[in-house]
């Protein structure tokens, strides 16, 4: 084995230019593989952080009881009870559930909320808004409110309201001003504008307002419980599993963000498929390159194979000599390509600093080990057939007297 | 004298039907241990064919071949590989050395391939053999850069590496000048004398043949003299 390796190494170093070319070819293939991995991974990360970074990953909403329906034995609808329009479903025991959910592994933050619709009055101007009551101190648990503040602060003290820039501009508001918020139920509160945010999302900036949970409790006449619990996870992809867990734990209808995000998931999936496709091609190129180089090499070295066989080298020995060449080329080319790939990705912005307009390449998703492993395996596979052909060379015709 | 090798009724036919070439037609031959024999015959008479069959590199169409009490016609590839490695040395006319290896590496190949590595003992023996062949200044020389005569002497050293009982040489001096050819034959003669290694050397050269104690002439697929 060691001796076969020596001969393989000597064969590779004997034709340096050819070997260098072959290794470069493999390295380029590996480079493409790593580049694609980093791009597809980074792109998915980028798209997800843009689309779901600021939303709840698992949401528990109070269930509105299904309207009761009476159907007779023949299937005729006899009566249906419609729910009252203003009836608000509540999660009454939120105080006990929140700590339970917080203890679930992978849960980063839990935000109990009271949500509803309302009207914002400023002088004669009125704007329809969606109101979110957040627990003071947890304002940025789901949406990074603090990060988006452009004036004032995100702190939701009692009697404080925070709203988006577009809305502020529409109503010509500035921090410190007083305005009146009326809930759909008719309750109204006088609030001070504590902060203005800008997320870049039109709906949030133009029609969402944030108040403290107690303020919302008052506005929507909910003495206890909440209407919604938003949950943020460490890992976006764990949403389905975590939702199931929370459902099992609390009996609540926990919904992962992936529900209703089929199109996004499909797009990401298609993207990943494209990535696999391109990576497979990079590997196939490597395999074909190594195989053709070895076919040529075994052909050129037929007389030598004949001599070795005549001197007592077994077929297995010949196979090892040529497979080892393939493996060495795969290993050296793989490592070279991986190092070059890493170095090429190094100066690019990290995953948390992706800017629109540039390729979101994620250096941490280069799949370096996988690229090297697959390349070595591919190169070994590619060399097996030529190596076996070499082992079957007839010494008499090869030595050709 | 002890019989080393016995070939009986060897037939070798290449191709079938109309295109068949009957190269050996029932040739029988016995080699005694310690012999030094020349194999003569016109071009195309089957000398190389006979040597490759005796060297277990090719099977005869029919007939028997025994050496050191072993049936070499019935043995499988792995057994023959092992047998060649231990008991038979080869010197060919062309394509003799591995060009990317030094003279010493070529010489110790038969031992290294058996032991799986190049041991210091093998290197020492290889050096001794090369010195004996008058190549002390070429021990670590790339074999591709040796002269024709030097290459053939390295090949002889390699053929002797595993102290085989039999060395088969197919026109070993075929493309050497007279002086180099005689130098190679002198060395072969010495080894034969000192170690009793049996040599069978095919040649067209009467002067080379005259250096051997026995002359075997083949013609028409049979031994004719
Ligand atoms: N593989 C083969 N297929 C068909 N015919 C072959 C094959 N090998 C040898 N022959 C034929 O067998 C005959 C004997 O060939 P061989 O090489 O043994 O002769 P030789 O005595 O060594 O000749 P030379 O002195 O020229 O080397 C030739 O006619 C040759 O054409
Ligand atoms: Mg011949």
XYZ file of C-alpha atoms and ligand atoms in Angstrom:
658
model
C 0.000 0.000 0.000
C 2.736 2.416 1.002
C 4.858 1.342 -1.945
C 1.938 1.699 -4.363
C 1.445 5.199 -2.966
C 5.092 5.982 -3.641
C 4.744 4.893 -7.235
C 1.503 6.873 -7.609
C 3.206 9.997 -6.253
C 6.161 9.490 -8.571
C 3.861 9.149 -11.565
C 2.127 12.386 -10.623
C 5.358 14.299 -10.092
C 6.929 12.857 -13.246
C 4.626 14.907 -15.482
C 4.408 18.066 -13.409
C 2.697 20.355 -15.906
C 0.012 17.801 -16.666
C -0.613 17.063 -12.996
C -0.714 20.769 -12.151
C -3.277 21.318 -14.878
C -5.384 18.411 -13.654
C -5.248 19.612 -10.046
C -6.171 23.143 -11.146
C -9.165 21.731 -12.997
C -10.321 19.906 -9.892
C -9.676 23.002 -7.760
C -11.814 25.139 -10.075
C -14.630 22.601 -9.803
C -14.386 22.662 -6.010
C -14.209 26.461 -6.068
C -17.457 26.587 -8.034
C -19.023 24.089 -5.648
C -18.075 26.218 -2.638
C -19.058 29.451 -4.328
C -22.479 27.984 -5.160
C -22.937 26.694 -1.609
C -22.066 30.084 -0.145
C -24.294 31.877 -2.637
C -27.343 29.650 -2.306
C -26.984 29.510 1.471
C -26.379 33.241 1.720
C -29.213 34.053 -0.627
C -31.651 31.956 1.396
C -30.402 33.565 4.580
C -30.744 37.006 3.047
C -34.231 36.433 1.705
C -35.395 34.887 4.964
C -33.940 37.634 7.105
C -35.583 40.213 4.852
C -38.953 38.531 4.798
C -39.255 36.732 8.100
C -36.537 38.278 10.204
C -38.963 40.745 11.690
C -42.034 38.608 11.979
C -43.194 36.072 14.487
C -41.881 32.574 13.792
C -44.607 30.825 15.706
C -47.853 32.585 16.503
C -50.571 31.614 18.924
C -53.844 33.343 18.237
C -56.999 33.132 20.239
C -59.453 30.888 18.512
C -62.737 32.350 17.515
C -65.262 29.666 18.271
C -66.728 28.203 15.106
C -70.249 29.352 14.474
C -72.701 26.702 15.517
C -74.560 25.036 12.715
C -77.649 22.867 12.901
C -78.099 20.311 10.134
C -80.973 17.839 9.916
C -80.735 14.173 8.981
C -81.265 14.962 5.276
C -78.391 17.368 5.245
C -80.496 20.533 5.211
C -79.131 23.532 7.000
C -81.628 24.415 9.683
C -79.897 27.214 11.556
C -76.508 28.885 11.883
C -75.389 31.118 14.719
C -73.103 33.896 13.547
C -70.591 35.295 16.013
C -71.001 38.869 17.064
C -68.836 41.222 15.040
C -67.172 42.844 18.009
C -66.510 39.698 19.904
C -62.809 39.435 20.627
C -61.354 36.060 21.337
C -58.812 36.023 24.125
C -56.063 33.837 25.482
C -57.188 34.160 29.049
C -54.439 32.158 30.712
C -51.550 33.855 28.946
C -49.867 34.490 32.288
C -49.353 30.739 32.763
C -48.573 29.912 29.137
C -45.899 32.519 28.502
C -43.370 31.029 30.967
C -44.182 27.532 29.612
C -43.469 28.617 26.053
C -40.352 30.477 27.105
C -38.977 27.213 28.500
C -39.301 25.393 25.159
C -35.821 24.810 23.692
C -35.022 27.013 20.712
C -37.390 29.776 21.775
C -35.559 33.089 21.825
C -38.315 35.491 22.792
C -42.012 35.452 23.618
C -44.229 38.456 23.181
C -47.781 38.432 24.528
C -49.837 41.022 22.675
C -53.241 42.621 22.507
C -54.053 43.609 18.972
C -56.960 45.378 17.417
C -58.099 48.128 15.092
C -58.442 51.803 15.951
C -58.533 55.384 14.779
C -55.884 57.964 15.403
C -57.084 61.535 15.792
C -54.973 64.599 15.456
C -57.027 67.722 15.237
C -59.412 67.206 12.378
C -57.373 64.455 10.774
C -58.229 60.807 11.315
C -56.252 57.738 10.285
C -57.246 54.124 10.541
C -54.539 52.113 12.273
C -53.839 48.645 13.553
C -52.932 48.754 17.209
C -50.445 46.448 18.868
C -50.110 46.382 22.604
C -46.666 45.146 23.632
C -45.265 44.338 27.017
C -43.061 47.205 28.164
C -39.432 46.065 28.126
C -40.106 43.585 25.341
C -40.797 46.076 22.594
C -38.133 44.650 20.321
C -38.751 40.957 20.985
C -40.187 40.238 17.537
C -39.879 43.328 15.373
C -36.638 45.144 16.080
C -38.483 48.332 16.952
C -35.502 49.868 18.699
C -33.360 49.347 15.628
C -35.818 51.129 13.377
C -36.380 54.190 15.555
C -35.570 57.423 13.720
C -36.826 59.842 16.385
C -37.505 59.513 20.115
C -37.369 56.041 21.691
C -39.077 52.686 21.469
C -39.895 52.580 25.189
C -43.576 51.992 25.676
C -44.322 53.586 29.008
C -47.894 54.114 30.072
C -49.617 56.726 27.955
C -46.997 56.485 25.230
C -47.533 55.654 21.545
C -44.908 54.795 18.935
C -45.724 54.910 15.237
C -44.220 54.810 11.748
C -42.693 57.627 9.809
C -45.202 57.649 7.006
C -48.065 57.948 9.410
C -46.223 60.662 11.306
C -45.710 62.586 8.083
C -49.314 62.118 6.998
C -50.590 63.533 10.276
C -47.689 65.959 10.566
C -46.630 64.616 13.946
C -43.435 64.994 15.901
C -42.173 63.364 19.091
C -43.704 64.750 22.245
C -47.015 65.679 20.701
C -50.266 64.444 22.170
C -52.889 62.570 20.174
C -55.989 60.542 20.710
C -56.396 56.884 19.897
C -59.857 55.378 19.699
C -60.402 51.647 19.592
C -62.908 49.929 17.357
C -64.860 49.270 20.522
C -65.216 52.979 21.129
C -62.817 53.405 24.046
C -60.334 56.233 23.595
C -57.061 57.233 25.231
C -54.949 60.337 25.057
C -51.351 59.388 24.338
C -47.981 61.091 23.899
C -45.910 60.282 20.799
C -42.761 58.662 22.227
C -40.971 57.538 19.076
C -41.096 57.308 15.305
C -39.771 54.287 13.426
C -39.008 53.475 9.821
C -38.832 49.808 8.791
C -39.072 50.226 5.038
C -42.225 48.127 4.996
C -45.112 50.306 3.834
C -47.818 48.682 5.902
C -45.906 48.992 9.161
C -44.677 52.515 8.546
C -48.044 53.778 7.349
C -50.650 52.155 9.540
C -49.240 50.413 12.606
C -49.068 51.924 16.042
C -47.555 50.439 19.176
C -48.746 51.035 22.714
C -48.050 49.333 26.014
C -49.964 46.233 26.978
C -51.835 47.981 29.817
C -52.876 50.773 27.452
C -54.162 48.211 24.965
C -55.938 46.342 27.767
C -57.769 49.495 28.535
C -58.530 50.351 24.889
C -59.894 46.947 24.007
C -61.571 46.337 27.341
C -59.676 43.174 28.129
C -59.188 42.925 31.879
C -57.053 39.789 31.549
C -55.363 37.619 28.939
C -54.066 38.616 25.523
C -55.209 38.113 21.930
C -51.989 36.900 20.469
C -48.659 35.453 21.512
C -45.754 35.919 19.115
C -42.716 33.711 19.444
C -39.259 34.171 17.963
C -36.934 31.206 17.534
C -33.179 30.789 17.325
C -33.589 28.796 14.150
C -36.139 29.808 11.536
C -36.215 26.294 10.140
C -37.308 24.837 13.458
C -40.642 26.654 13.312
C -42.728 23.639 12.258
C -41.299 21.364 14.926
C -41.458 24.001 17.652
C -45.059 24.859 16.779
C -45.959 21.203 17.198
C -44.217 21.127 20.548
C -45.984 24.202 21.819
C -49.273 22.793 20.634
C -48.635 19.568 22.514
C -47.492 21.426 25.606
C -50.277 24.005 25.915
C -53.048 22.745 23.699
C -52.984 26.121 21.946
C -53.202 26.491 18.204
C -49.583 27.462 17.534
C -49.008 28.302 13.865
C -45.505 28.318 12.320
C -44.572 31.109 9.907
C -44.226 28.557 7.133
C -48.023 28.168 7.123
C -49.126 30.447 4.379
C -45.576 31.021 3.230
C -45.684 28.185 0.697
C -44.654 30.439 -2.144
C -41.613 31.651 -0.322
C -40.700 28.107 0.665
C -41.162 26.975 -2.917
C -38.929 29.745 -4.181
C -36.249 28.881 -1.656
C -36.597 25.237 -2.535
C -36.243 25.952 -6.230
C -33.183 27.984 -5.439
C -31.689 25.144 -3.420
C -32.471 22.738 -6.276
C -30.661 24.993 -8.717
C -27.747 24.966 -6.312
C -27.702 21.152 -6.130
C -27.902 20.979 -9.883
C -24.927 23.292 -10.395
C -22.936 21.603 -7.653
C -23.635 18.197 -9.186
C -22.352 19.497 -12.493
C -19.211 20.808 -10.839
C -18.668 17.316 -9.389
C -19.391 15.598 -12.698
C -16.836 17.847 -14.368
C -14.294 16.821 -11.759
C -15.077 13.132 -12.232
C -14.827 13.368 -16.023
C -11.585 15.336 -15.798
C -9.941 12.870 -13.441
C -11.230 9.860 -15.370
C -9.964 11.106 -18.725
C -6.583 12.063 -17.296
C -6.237 8.584 -15.796
C -7.371 6.841 -18.964
C -4.603 8.677 -20.819
C -2.085 7.922 -18.096
C -2.878 4.200 -18.005
C -2.611 4.080 -21.779
C 0.719 5.878 -21.834
C 2.104 3.644 -19.101
C 1.036 0.330 -20.557
C 4.612 -0.907 -21.109
C 5.490 -0.010 -17.527
C 2.395 -1.774 -16.251
C 3.544 -4.802 -18.245
C 7.004 -4.637 -16.690
C 5.588 -4.326 -13.178
C 3.293 -7.279 -13.771
C 6.208 -9.355 -15.129
C 8.268 -8.463 -12.030
C 5.574 -9.802 -9.739
C 3.190 -6.909 -9.169
C -0.331 -8.267 -8.707
C -3.445 -6.818 -10.312
C -4.492 -5.298 -6.989
C -1.191 -3.452 -6.783
C -1.738 -1.876 -10.197
C -5.289 -0.880 -9.220
C -4.023 0.787 -6.036
C -1.300 2.672 -7.953
C -3.858 4.289 -10.249
C -6.675 4.776 -7.737
C -4.153 6.423 -5.401
C -3.299 8.861 -8.182
C -6.974 9.745 -8.502
C -7.373 10.087 -4.748
C -4.278 12.294 -4.456
C -5.439 14.549 -7.271
C -8.876 14.765 -5.651
C -7.438 15.534 -2.231
C -4.901 18.135 -3.368
C -7.303 19.720 -5.853
C -10.109 19.628 -3.290
C -8.095 21.271 -0.541
C -6.652 23.840 -2.961
C -10.113 24.711 -4.273
C -11.532 24.917 -0.755
C -8.743 27.210 0.448
C -9.056 29.414 -2.650
C -12.823 29.512 -2.207
C -12.475 30.525 1.425
C -9.894 33.196 0.614
C -12.068 34.564 -2.192
C -15.074 34.837 0.132
C -13.091 36.317 3.012
C -13.108 39.995 1.914
C -16.856 39.963 1.190
C -19.293 41.370 3.773
C -20.406 38.901 6.442
C -23.874 37.411 6.679
C -25.120 40.158 8.968
C -23.972 42.943 6.675
C -25.521 41.933 3.375
C -26.404 44.959 1.349
C -28.988 44.965 -1.405
C -27.357 45.019 -4.812
C -24.418 42.793 -3.896
C -24.264 38.999 -3.970
C -25.106 37.759 -0.481
C -22.282 35.217 -0.250
C -22.147 33.551 3.136
C -18.629 32.339 3.893
C -19.921 30.122 6.700
C -22.049 28.141 4.246
C -19.250 27.136 1.869
C -19.615 23.394 2.687
C -15.827 23.067 2.601
C -15.614 19.646 4.197
C -18.416 18.287 2.038
C -16.777 19.690 -1.096
C -13.450 18.026 -0.275
C -15.049 14.729 0.745
C -17.223 14.530 -2.364
C -14.286 15.470 -4.573
C -12.036 12.785 -3.125
C -14.828 10.202 -3.400
C -15.597 11.343 -6.945
C -11.941 11.194 -7.943
C -11.588 7.699 -6.479
C -14.726 6.598 -8.303
C -13.433 8.162 -11.504
C -10.159 6.275 -11.256
C -11.580 2.836 -10.527
C -12.481 1.985 -14.117
C -9.177 3.138 -15.679
C -7.296 1.439 -12.829
C -9.101 -1.844 -13.435
C -8.382 -1.577 -17.133
C -4.729 -1.003 -16.267
C -4.705 -4.088 -14.063
C -6.009 -6.195 -16.946
C -3.256 -5.077 -19.313
C -1.632 -8.134 -20.869
C 2.063 -7.910 -19.967
C 3.144 -9.661 -23.158
C 1.493 -7.231 -25.581
C 2.315 -4.265 -23.339
C 6.011 -5.039 -23.278
C 5.576 -5.660 -27.013
C 8.782 -7.344 -28.039
C 22.060 -32.421 -12.570
C 18.740 -31.433 -11.157
C 15.906 -30.598 -13.504
C 14.663 -27.057 -12.992
C 12.024 -26.759 -15.676
C 10.235 -29.199 -17.879
C 8.018 -28.211 -20.808
C 6.152 -30.988 -22.648
C 4.372 -30.826 -25.998
C 3.850 -27.082 -25.896
C 1.428 -25.851 -28.517
C 0.712 -22.191 -29.092
C -1.727 -21.109 -31.742
C -2.683 -17.489 -32.278
C -6.049 -16.811 -33.876
C -8.546 -19.387 -35.152
C -9.520 -21.061 -38.437
C -7.959 -19.658 -41.610
C -6.156 -16.916 -39.724
C -4.590 -19.260 -37.174
C -0.840 -19.013 -36.705
C 0.681 -22.166 -35.298
C 3.763 -20.833 -33.542
C 4.633 -23.769 -31.291
C 3.698 -27.232 -32.519
C 4.382 -29.538 -29.617
C 7.707 -28.261 -28.413
C 9.379 -30.024 -25.498
C 12.279 -28.660 -23.512
C 14.042 -29.408 -20.253
C 16.331 -27.022 -18.397
C 18.714 -28.270 -15.735
C 19.552 -26.174 -12.700
C 22.646 -24.061 -13.322
C 22.469 -24.218 -17.093
C 23.347 -21.337 -19.360
C 21.532 -21.873 -22.643
C 21.150 -19.844 -25.810
C 17.851 -19.908 -27.705
C 18.437 -19.621 -31.443
C 16.246 -19.661 -34.510
C 15.162 -17.515 -37.406
C 12.985 -14.492 -36.895
C 9.391 -15.506 -36.337
C 10.323 -19.012 -35.223
C 8.697 -18.499 -31.814
C 11.606 -17.709 -29.485
C 9.844 -14.809 -27.762
C 6.629 -16.780 -27.597
C 8.422 -19.670 -25.910
C 10.127 -17.358 -23.394
C 6.852 -15.664 -22.404
C 5.195 -19.056 -21.915
C 8.130 -20.352 -19.840
C 8.010 -17.101 -17.882
C 4.299 -17.657 -17.087
C 3.334 -14.386 -18.791
C 1.239 -16.318 -21.307
C -0.482 -19.688 -21.237
C 0.164 -22.294 -23.923
C -2.762 -23.487 -26.051
C -1.907 -26.988 -24.822
C 0.969 -28.885 -23.260
C 2.419 -28.912 -19.793
C 4.874 -26.742 -17.967
C 6.397 -27.635 -14.632
C 8.996 -25.783 -12.657
C 10.177 -26.442 -9.107
C 7.508 -29.176 -8.870
C 4.715 -26.752 -9.630
C 2.213 -27.042 -12.442
C 2.376 -23.613 -14.074
C -0.368 -24.274 -16.617
C -3.052 -24.888 -14.026
C -2.079 -22.047 -11.655
C -4.177 -18.870 -11.497
C -3.016 -15.306 -12.102
C -2.340 -14.498 -8.455
C -0.303 -17.678 -7.928
C 1.689 -17.072 -11.115
C 2.394 -13.471 -10.117
C 3.792 -14.697 -6.831
C 5.759 -17.462 -8.578
C 7.325 -15.061 -11.093
C 8.271 -12.675 -8.328
C 10.173 -15.338 -6.398
C 11.544 -17.666 -9.023
C 11.852 -15.986 -12.422
C 13.821 -12.951 -13.545
C 13.284 -11.205 -16.881
C 15.479 -9.156 -19.162
C 13.679 -7.783 -22.213
C 15.038 -6.154 -25.320
C 13.049 -2.912 -25.078
C 10.904 -1.273 -22.441
C 12.846 -2.718 -19.615
C 13.020 -0.097 -16.901
C 10.480 2.176 -15.267
C 11.671 5.521 -16.683
C 10.534 7.703 -13.770
C 12.564 5.746 -11.227
C 16.278 5.677 -10.472
C 18.519 2.743 -11.292
C 18.401 1.586 -7.673
C 14.629 1.947 -7.420
C 14.261 -0.171 -10.541
C 16.566 -2.858 -9.213
C 14.780 -3.244 -5.887
C 11.270 -3.183 -7.399
C 10.746 -6.985 -7.265
C 11.531 -7.014 -3.525
C 9.676 -3.806 -2.696
C 6.506 -4.905 -4.464
C 6.541 -8.122 -2.452
C 7.283 -6.469 0.909
C 5.070 -3.449 0.312
C 7.898 -0.993 0.911
C 11.544 -0.317 0.136
C 13.501 -1.714 3.073
C 17.110 -0.729 3.914
C 18.105 -4.377 3.364
C 16.659 -4.319 -0.134
C 18.478 -1.062 -0.855
C 21.754 -2.535 0.339
C 21.331 -5.597 -1.865
C 20.317 -3.436 -4.828
C 23.447 -1.337 -4.367
C 25.632 -4.438 -4.240
C 24.095 -5.727 -7.460
C 24.595 -2.397 -9.230
C 28.214 -2.245 -8.044
C 28.668 -5.754 -9.340
C 27.308 -4.608 -12.720
C 29.889 -1.819 -12.739
C 27.309 0.889 -12.159
C 28.421 2.319 -8.798
C 28.408 5.812 -10.290
C 24.852 5.411 -11.575
C 23.064 4.057 -8.509
C 20.764 7.053 -7.978
C 20.691 8.082 -11.616
C 17.283 8.493 -13.316
C 16.989 5.376 -15.421
C 15.665 7.302 -18.429
C 19.067 9.001 -18.713
C 21.169 5.827 -18.743
C 22.790 4.553 -21.935
C 21.397 1.444 -23.636
C 24.127 -0.799 -22.228
C 23.737 0.658 -18.747
C 19.975 0.107 -18.904
C 20.466 -3.566 -19.804
C 22.904 -4.020 -16.926
C 20.381 -2.441 -14.551
C 17.789 -4.841 -15.971
C 20.086 -7.784 -15.285
C 20.621 -6.561 -11.724
C 16.850 -6.298 -11.276
C 16.315 -9.780 -12.709
C 18.662 -11.091 -10.015
C 17.216 -9.077 -7.138
C 15.038 -11.828 -5.650
C 17.696 -14.522 -6.349
C 15.480 -16.383 -8.827
C 16.317 -19.889 -10.012
C 15.713 -18.922 -13.639
C 16.435 -15.792 -15.679
C 14.799 -15.475 -19.084
C 16.427 -12.943 -21.383
C 14.888 -12.078 -24.746
C 17.607 -10.605 -26.964
C 19.098 -8.711 -24.020
C 21.925 -7.396 -26.169
C 19.822 -6.907 -29.290
C 20.321 -3.191 -29.514
C 23.731 -2.843 -27.905
C 27.093 -2.430 -29.593
C 29.510 -5.341 -29.455
C 31.528 -4.059 -26.496
C 28.424 -3.398 -24.349
C 26.894 -6.697 -25.456
C 30.001 -8.604 -24.389
C 30.118 -6.743 -21.066
C 26.522 -7.790 -20.334
C 27.284 -11.393 -21.347
C 30.381 -11.422 -19.130
C 28.270 -10.383 -16.162
C 25.621 -13.005 -16.925
C 28.362 -15.628 -17.201
C 29.806 -14.619 -13.825
C 26.474 -14.814 -12.067
C 25.798 -18.197 -13.643
C 29.173 -19.452 -12.445
C 29.022 -17.969 -8.943
C 25.393 -18.527 -8.028
C 24.267 -21.283 -10.306
C 21.388 -19.229 -11.642
C 19.939 -20.773 -14.772
C 19.852 -18.526 -17.842
C 17.929 -18.949 -21.084
C 18.925 -16.271 -23.559
C 17.367 -15.806 -26.963
C 19.652 -14.243 -29.562
C 20.402 -13.921 -33.264
C 24.062 -13.369 -32.546
C 26.319 -16.413 -32.994
C 29.014 -14.804 -30.828
C 26.585 -14.352 -27.980
C 25.319 -17.895 -28.428
C 28.905 -19.148 -28.330
C 29.207 -17.770 -24.792
C 26.584 -20.256 -23.639
C 27.377 -23.866 -22.917
C 24.179 -25.084 -24.572
C 22.455 -23.989 -27.758
C 18.783 -24.684 -28.341
C 17.580 -24.082 -31.869
C 13.885 -23.709 -32.619
C 12.328 -23.926 -36.031
C 8.889 -24.811 -37.318
C 7.535 -24.691 -33.794
C 9.821 -27.422 -32.503
C 13.290 -27.777 -31.032
C 15.461 -28.689 -33.981
C 18.839 -28.775 -32.331
N -0.196 -12.082 -30.182
C 0.061 -12.652 -31.386
N -0.942 -12.816 -32.260
C -0.712 -13.378 -33.460
N 0.460 -13.788 -33.859
C 1.518 -13.665 -33.034
C 1.359 -13.079 -31.749
N 2.568 -13.079 -31.137
C 3.423 -13.644 -31.997
N 2.802 -13.988 -33.135
C 3.395 -14.631 -34.274
O 4.109 -15.758 -33.807
C 5.273 -15.922 -34.538
C 6.459 -16.054 -33.622
O 6.687 -14.806 -33.003
P 7.891 -14.594 -31.983
O 7.873 -13.189 -31.583
O 7.780 -15.612 -30.925
O 9.133 -14.919 -32.875
P 10.675 -14.708 -32.540
O 11.291 -15.994 -32.760
O 10.802 -14.115 -31.203
O 11.098 -13.685 -33.636
P 12.222 -12.562 -33.542
O 13.505 -13.279 -33.676
O 11.976 -11.717 -34.735
O 12.053 -11.868 -32.277
C 5.363 -14.761 -35.515
O 4.963 -15.214 -36.781
C 4.421 -13.772 -34.957
O 3.857 -13.030 -36.006
Mg 11.482 -12.294 -30.474
